Amino acid sequence: MGVQRAAVIDMGSNSFRLVVYGYAEEDHWQHVDEIREAVRVGEGMGDDGRLRDEPMDRAVRVAKVFSSFCRASGIDDVTAVATSSIRDAPNGPELLYRIREEAHLEARVLSEQEEARYGYIAIANTTTLRDGYGFDIGGGSVQVMRIEDRALRRAGSWPLGAVRMSERFLPDGDEASGKDLKALRKHVRSVLEREEWIKPGDPARAAGIGGTIRNLASAAEKSAGLPQTDAQGFELTREALDELIDELAELPPSKRGGVPGIKPDRGDVILGGAVVLAELMDHCGAESVETTSAGLREGVFFERFLTDRDPPLVEDVRRASVLNLARRYQDNLQHPRHVAELSLEIYDGLYSAGLTESNGEDRELLWAACLLHDIGTAVDYDDHHKHSRYLILNAGLPGFSPREVELIALIARYHRKGDPDASELGPLKRKRDDERLALLSGVIRLAEQLERSRDGSVASVSLTAPNGTVLLHPKLRGDASVAIWSARRNADLLARAIDRNVEIES
Amino acid sequence: MGVQRAAVIDMGSNSFRLVVYGYAEEDHWQHVDEIREAVRVGEGMGDDGRLRDEPMDRAVRVAKVFSSFCRASGIDDVTAVATSSIRDAPNGPELLYRIREEAHLEARVLSEQEEARYGYIAIANTTTLRDGYGFDIGGGSVQVMRIEDRALRRAGSWPLGAVRMSERFLPDGDEASGKDLKALRKHVRSVLEREEWIKPGDPARAAGIGGTIRNLASAAEKSAGLPQTDAQGFELTREALDELIDELAELPPSKRGGVPGIKPDRGDVILGGAVVLAELMDHCGAESVETTSAGLREGVFFERFLTDRDPPLVEDVRRASVLNLARRYQDNLQHPRHVAELSLEIYDGLYSAGLTESNGEDRELLWAACLLHDIGTAVDYDDHHKHSRYLILNAGLPGFSPREVELIALIARYHRKGDPDASELGPLKRKRDDERLALLSGVIRLAEQLERSRDGSVASVSLTAPNGTVLLHPKLRGDASVAIWSARRNADLLARAIDRNVEIES
């Protein structure tokens, strides 16, 4: 399957961003390149809403850079979109004309509804939100989407973006006073109160995109001591947000970019955005917001990737993430799929025999780890179990929480060698994780060996538990000598996890 | 270019090992799978030199496992070789007959000269040894090769392997006494003294392969607190070896496998091997031995990989390693090659302008880092500079020392973002490394930006140094606006490293 490349250029109010995607349609996709520049095209905009000369020059210069990058890299499929700052400015068309003439780039101005739709597509494809509200806090505008059963029911857009609100309500050089924040809050509330369709729901779930929310989530992750801080899958609570607002308000704008997790060039507008988010959450009754590293640009990209679907949504976000990662590093999924089948047969068999509890989440994590257990061979065969963990943690799995990603990575890591140790979860460790991890690692390790020769010679496996022993009954298809021999030598981890002898019939 | 697979099965005296190589002829190669089993085929062998029943049964069982693994994995190209234990045993043919009949595996018995030749090929392709001695300490025999200008001049083989010597001279269950060690040393010496062609040379360099030497090197690396301990490129000194011998002799054989770096199933024979190595080094006048993670099996494999050369040697080990790694992760080397050209132009220009010292080693490390700086995008675009470092450290670079590999990895890591910090070298850090790393990272970062659009729009670059400023003169080929723009924004690291303003003409 040929890998194609598509570039999306997002001309936002805070920054312009070029992202290049490599993808095989309906199969897998990934970022392959990116240039981001804090253009601040709406900077210094007065009440007339006109773009100023200097920001316009910056915008044209960066557009030229992006355009020649695409030309030079041989990327023909380039989609450039402009949002609120340019859309709303009376002289926006002038900027677009200059970008067309000087940078040879045809940018499409998204309407409010289109902007909300792409935000919705990004959210629906990279978070677990099925019902609730989607937020997109940009530099210029804010979009709220009401999502029901993963469909976009309604959306609204208002000029409440982080740059605009910070410039209008917060002091340039000082800490923000309670009074400043109050005035900002009041303004946001007055706008939202006119929208009757936004109301506290049940479940009042929310998911958010855009640099503001992503930076706030990263800051909260940093402050919680989490190892990965790319915001993907993190639940930013209202409480953590309040703590961040307090911390940021006590600093002058120039210092806010020094708060770990906040990008330096976003420091001066992050507080405005944070307050807007707090108001949005309160207004929707959301205790937390699920964050994602995806954005509007991914919404645009998904139209390319999932051409046959309208709206372009993957069927199941978590499943799609796992398969995407598995396919990125492996041409053939026959072996990992079979290890997954055998693992789930053992896992379910242990439950049926009354030896373990069982739950859907663990079952899904086990499946994911099986699909991904060998991707580390893309790094090197030696220690590939450790490399699989590294790749899972670093490439990420949209739809899974940071804790779930760490668990999947650890199960994959322990598919061979070593004794699992849940303390590697660090601050994400919970009670009984040692037992969970030992069980799931024990299962995958045994299943991997039953499929050691990678030929499905053990077609399936069932188990019985007579007299304090667990007896596996492999159903053979051809010569399974490798599989049986290997499995017998690798049953001890599972045996310890369930405190039973584990034997394999031949 | 199609990737082929070849399996090599090495039936050694200590262990049987199946290694699967993925490769594109003359282009790149890597391990893709491996099964290792401590068969100990020569165990319990008496003065009659006959293989015993139980070890023979084990050998047949493992051969069956390997054979069905290859069949199941669809690997047709399988080369099985047997060495000293089987070659020398009067009933070796019986074992080979059983392996052929029961495991359907045709194993070729290597003569002493063939065994030495494959060891030599492995050494010549994965170490920097040009002139000196190659050692291969197996379980049954020891091979010494006299290498001149990378050619094999002479070789000898004697039954001085680690298993044989341990069984014959060292006590089964106790610590080894000074007397035991002395008797062993005397025996080894008496054998070597008959070989007039082995004598202290100048330079008395040595390189070694085989599990014994690899385990000893790993143990020495562990004890030095090195981060990577796969023995590749490590110089095991005579002094460190003596310390290990002392440590091992004080432990009973059953505990020696617990010494960090020593494989548990090798613990009982490692001391015998260590003493043999010490004698070999003394006899050749070698202060240290360069170790490699390659072995006889790679020697066999290289005949497949380099079909057009006899002997099958890469021209330059270090260069070949870098290109091998670069090609494993990248289809097209145009961009990294051009970054390398620009980097070396800047590096040489700074030297010509009298602003820096220059040396061949740094120049080579810079070149290597340039070729490899983007391989991390195979993991993920985000943080790909960090992933490049991870891949370099984990996949390794035969021919470079652990310190050089760490330096290359760090230069690649700092081709974008962050301030280089030589303390990341840990125990490998030396004086003035901070300055070196800042300079080399500053150069690659600037060169990367001059090639930001990946189109060679900056064809080359020269520099002058008027009035305390360094002025870069790019020679343009087409639209270089991206390159110039990007380079100007990324010159500060180099500027700080050389304490000069760095400006780029357009």
GROMACS .gro file of C-alpha atoms in nm, chain A residues 17 29 31 118-129 134-136 206-218 221 229-236 289-299 302 317 321 397-400 402, chain B residues 382:
model
   60
   17ARG     CA    1   0.113   2.570   1.172
   29TRP     CA    2  -0.139   0.770   0.942
   31HIS     CA    3   0.281   1.312   1.153
  118TYR     CA    4  -1.337   2.015   1.186
  119GLY     CA    5  -1.289   2.058   1.559
  120TYR     CA    6  -1.564   1.805   1.615
  121ILE     CA    7  -1.402   1.557   1.375
  122ALA     CA    8  -1.071   1.591   1.560
  123ILE     CA    9  -1.242   1.535   1.895
  124ALA     CA   10  -1.457   1.244   1.780
  125ASN     CA   11  -1.152   1.069   1.630
  126THR     CA   12  -0.906   1.117   1.916
  127THR     CA   13  -1.104   1.118   2.240
  128THR     CA   14  -1.356   0.889   2.406
  129LEU     CA   15  -1.632   1.151   2.409
  134GLY     CA   16  -1.651   1.976   2.259
  135PHE     CA   17  -1.446   2.291   2.317
  136ASP     CA   18  -1.204   2.455   2.083
  206ALA     CA   19  -1.634   1.749   2.774
  207ALA     CA   20  -1.335   1.719   2.545
  208GLY     CA   21  -1.116   1.998   2.419
  209ILE     CA   22  -0.873   2.086   2.143
  210GLY     CA   23  -0.656   2.384   2.061
  211GLY     CA   24  -0.322   2.503   2.194
  212THR     CA   25  -0.468   2.672   2.500
  213ILE     CA   26  -0.633   2.362   2.638
  214ARG     CA   27  -0.337   2.146   2.538
  215ASN     CA   28  -0.090   2.372   2.718
  216LEU     CA   29  -0.306   2.384   3.031
  217ALA     CA   30  -0.333   2.006   3.031
  218SER     CA   31   0.044   1.969   2.987
  221GLU     CA   32   0.039   1.681   3.390
  229THR     CA   33   0.305   1.540   2.915
  230ASP     CA   34   0.168   1.573   2.564
  231ALA     CA   35  -0.186   1.615   2.697
  232GLN     CA   36  -0.315   1.318   2.496
  233GLY     CA   37  -0.595   1.144   2.682
  234PHE     CA   38  -0.547   1.346   2.998
  235GLU     CA   39  -0.850   1.451   3.204
  236LEU     CA   40  -0.795   1.810   3.312
  289VAL     CA   41  -1.223   1.801   3.013
  290GLU     CA   42  -1.055   1.522   2.817
  291THR     CA   43  -0.767   1.667   2.621
  292THR     CA   44  -0.599   1.557   2.302
  293SER     CA   45  -0.291   1.654   2.111
  294ALA     CA   46  -0.502   1.667   1.795
  295GLY     CA   47  -0.649   1.988   1.661
  296LEU     CA   48  -0.844   2.149   1.380
  297ARG     CA   49  -0.568   2.037   1.140
  298GLU     CA   50  -0.636   1.671   1.217
  299GLY     CA   51  -1.003   1.738   1.148
  302PHE     CA   52  -0.926   1.307   0.843
  317VAL     CA   53  -1.128   0.539   1.857
  321SER     CA   54  -0.547   0.388   1.760
  397LEU     CA   55  -0.267   0.600   2.163
  398PRO     CA   56  -0.549   0.851   2.127
  399GLY     CA   57  -0.857   0.738   2.317
  400PHE     CA   58  -0.659   0.584   2.601
  402PRO     CA   59  -0.205   0.821   3.008
  888ASP     CA   60   0.719   1.482   1.783
   0.00000   0.00000   0.00000
